[in-house]
Every structure is written in C-alpha cells, then in structure tokens.
Amino acid sequence: MAVSSFPVTRLRRFRRTAPLRGLVRETRLELDRFVMPLFVAPEPLVNEALPAMARFDLDGLVHEADSLAASGVRALMLFGVPADKDEEATGAWEDDGIVQQALRALRPRFPELVLLTDVCLCEYTSHGHCGVVVDGEVHNDRSLELLARTAVSHAEAGADVVAPSDMMDGRVGAIREALDDHGFSSTPILAYSAKYASAFYGPFREAADSAPSFGDRRGYQMDPANVREALRECALDVEEGADAIMIKPALPYLDVIRAAREAFDLPVAAYNVSGEYAMVRAAAQAGWLDERAAALESLTAISRAGADLVVSYWTRDLPSWL
Ligand code: PBG
C-alpha cells in the first residue's frame, strides 16, 4: 500500500462533511439484506422490554407481516411456539403445526415477502433439546429424520428458504435429500453452520420457550473458543448442499464471519441474536446508550466483517432509521 505521509496526506479531508463521508463510505446498510425474526404461538404475548421478541397469534402475525412489508422489509424468519410439546417434537413436523399454519396464512397474502423458517426441534420437544434424546443424550442420527421431515413440511406449507439450526452432523445432507425427494429441489438451505453454544440466546429461549430442561447445548453447538472448527462446519455444510452458511451469534464472532467470508464464495449470513439486541435495549433504557446509533453501528460492523445477509431483531426499526 503506497502512502504519503503528513502533511501531504490528511485523512480528515474526506471526513469534513456528511456528503464527503458518504462518497467514501465502504459499507452501507440496505434493507434488502435484513431478515426479521418473528415468533408465532397459539396465544399472543407482548414483550415490553424487548418489543421485537413478542409472540403473535396467527391473526397478529398476518397484521405484523402486513406492516413490515408495507415499511419495506423483505424477509421474515419464522419460529414456532407450539401448544404441546413431546419427545418426538410432533409440533415441528406435523402438517398443521404452528409454523405450517403461519406459512399457509402468510404465503398467499404476501407473495413478495421471502419466508424463511428455522428448522429445529428445541421449541417442540418436552425436554427442550434440539434433537431426539436417547439415554440422556441427544442422538444425532435419530434426529436427522425428524429434522428432514420438518423442513419438507415447511416447504410444503410455502417456505421459500429452510434454515436448520440444530447443529446435528449430517443434517444439511439429510434435508437436501428429503427436499429433493419431495419435489422441492428449488428450495434453498440456509445452514446455521457455525452456531455457538452461547450465553447470548437467553431472551430468545424465553420468547420461544425453548430452554433445555436438563444439561445444556454444548454437546452439539460449537465451543466459543474455536474458529478453525467453524470453517470445517461450513465446509461440511457446503459439501452437503447448503446454499448459504450462517454464523451465530454475530457481534462476538466477527472474526468467524470474516474467516468464513474469505474461505467461501457462497452467501454468508450472520445472526445478530437476542442477547445482542437485549444488551443494547437495556443500556438504552438505563440512559447509557442511544439505541438507534448503537444498533446501526453494530449492524454496520457485522456487514463490514463480511455478512451478506443479517438476521436481526432491529430489522423492523430499519425502515425508519435508514
Ligand atoms: C433454535 C434457535 C435458537 C436461536 C435461533 N434458533 C436458540 C438456541 O439454540 O438455544 C437463538 C436466537 C437468538 O438468541 O436470537 N435452536
């Protein structure tokens, strides 16, 4: 890099005014790249401290999707909170499960909205783990069939993209094969490839009612200390047929986003998770931070690190902020 030094070079010249800064800005936030997570449940539940983490019933969901679409939001990621939970996560894959009903309500009304679904079992199992439990352990291979069944039922109900977040080995391949067998060879898989066993999922687990009833998720989600392993996870998912890979959480893992961006040519997504949103909300509530400024800076940093698309609870605020 050729540089001439001060006083010839003065980097402040292009910082003097907003239009000058705009000309040389390297990273821009565009609404097209953001995905709004939404929780659908039999009963609505308002969340005053974290408004983006409310639960909607089907009518409320349609209403919310309507206002999001009208404001310019392009993509929604659906999470379900079922009426009943069991060992087989029946609510995840049954034809009239809560997410399947939500898809059937939204699909015909909003042909222009991209509908993504989280494919996981934790919201639907009685024990709150992301797979089938056998002898006190989450059984990898026995979970694959249920995950694949869930993905197919989402596609049948109208999902545009399925996003497996369970972290079982081999699930992307199992889902790809099942989708293809059922005539959904055009449905892309956005794999939560590097999903860490993180302390930042707390508010989500409350919203989705998905906290594990025993143990934790460290036996299947990644160790926060590892980045080389994250690249192996991504490589395996790509080999199994992932169309895009996701890193989650986002802010504490910007190095992982950057590493994935450099190693792979397919789209890289980042999930700006509930704890990242909650920290800023809480600090803003205490008068310590400006929510809009802190949120936009966070989302800019995630994009700068290399994320092409971003799942964020602030997506609903972006139309008025940008
Ligand atoms: C489901 C799932 C989780 C999140 C997304 N999908 C929770 C978990 O793994 O415990 C977390 C998202 C967030 O915190 O916003 N497995």
Tab-separated table of C-alpha atoms and ligand atoms in Angstrom, residues 79 118 120 122-123 130 165 192 195 200-201 204-205 210 217 221 248 271 273-275 313, ligand 1:
chain	number	residue	atom	x	y	z
A	79	PHE	CA	-40.136	-19.503	14.817
A	118	ASP	CA	-35.951	-22.001	11.460
A	120	CYS	CA	-35.087	-27.119	14.815
A	122	CYS	CA	-35.978	-27.432	20.630
A	123	GLU	CA	-39.199	-25.406	20.727
A	130	CYS	CA	-32.630	-29.716	19.535
A	165	SER	CA	-30.270	-24.512	13.431
A	192	TYR	CA	-26.698	-22.294	10.652
A	195	LYS	CA	-23.726	-21.911	15.723
A	200	PHE	CA	-26.437	-14.676	24.272
A	201	TYR	CA	-29.562	-16.726	23.447
A	204	PHE	CA	-34.831	-15.976	22.656
A	205	ARG	CA	-35.304	-19.036	24.823
A	210	SER	CA	-37.084	-23.482	24.328
A	217	ARG	CA	-26.348	-27.465	24.325
A	221	GLN	CA	-23.440	-26.423	19.480
A	248	LYS	CA	-24.306	-17.117	15.036
A	271	TYR	CA	-27.498	-13.852	13.196
A	273	VAL	CA	-29.045	-12.694	18.321
A	274	SER	CA	-31.469	-11.864	21.108
A	275	GLY	CA	-28.773	-11.177	23.704
A	313	TYR	CA	-34.445	-8.000	15.740
B	1	PBG	C1	-33.156	-22.797	17.899
B	1	PBG	C2	-32.605	-21.441	17.851
B	1	PBG	C3	-32.051	-20.661	18.882
B	1	PBG	C4	-31.808	-19.402	18.339
B	1	PBG	C5	-32.169	-19.470	16.991
B	1	PBG	N1	-32.633	-20.747	16.707
B	1	PBG	C6	-31.833	-20.937	20.316
B	1	PBG	C7	-30.888	-21.931	20.805
B	1	PBG	O1	-30.108	-22.520	20.072
B	1	PBG	O2	-30.956	-22.167	22.020
B	1	PBG	C8	-31.288	-18.220	19.094
B	1	PBG	C9	-31.611	-16.901	18.501
B	1	PBG	C10	-31.466	-15.734	19.380
B	1	PBG	O3	-30.943	-15.786	20.504
B	1	PBG	O4	-31.915	-14.679	18.938
B	1	PBG	N2	-32.281	-23.828	18.083
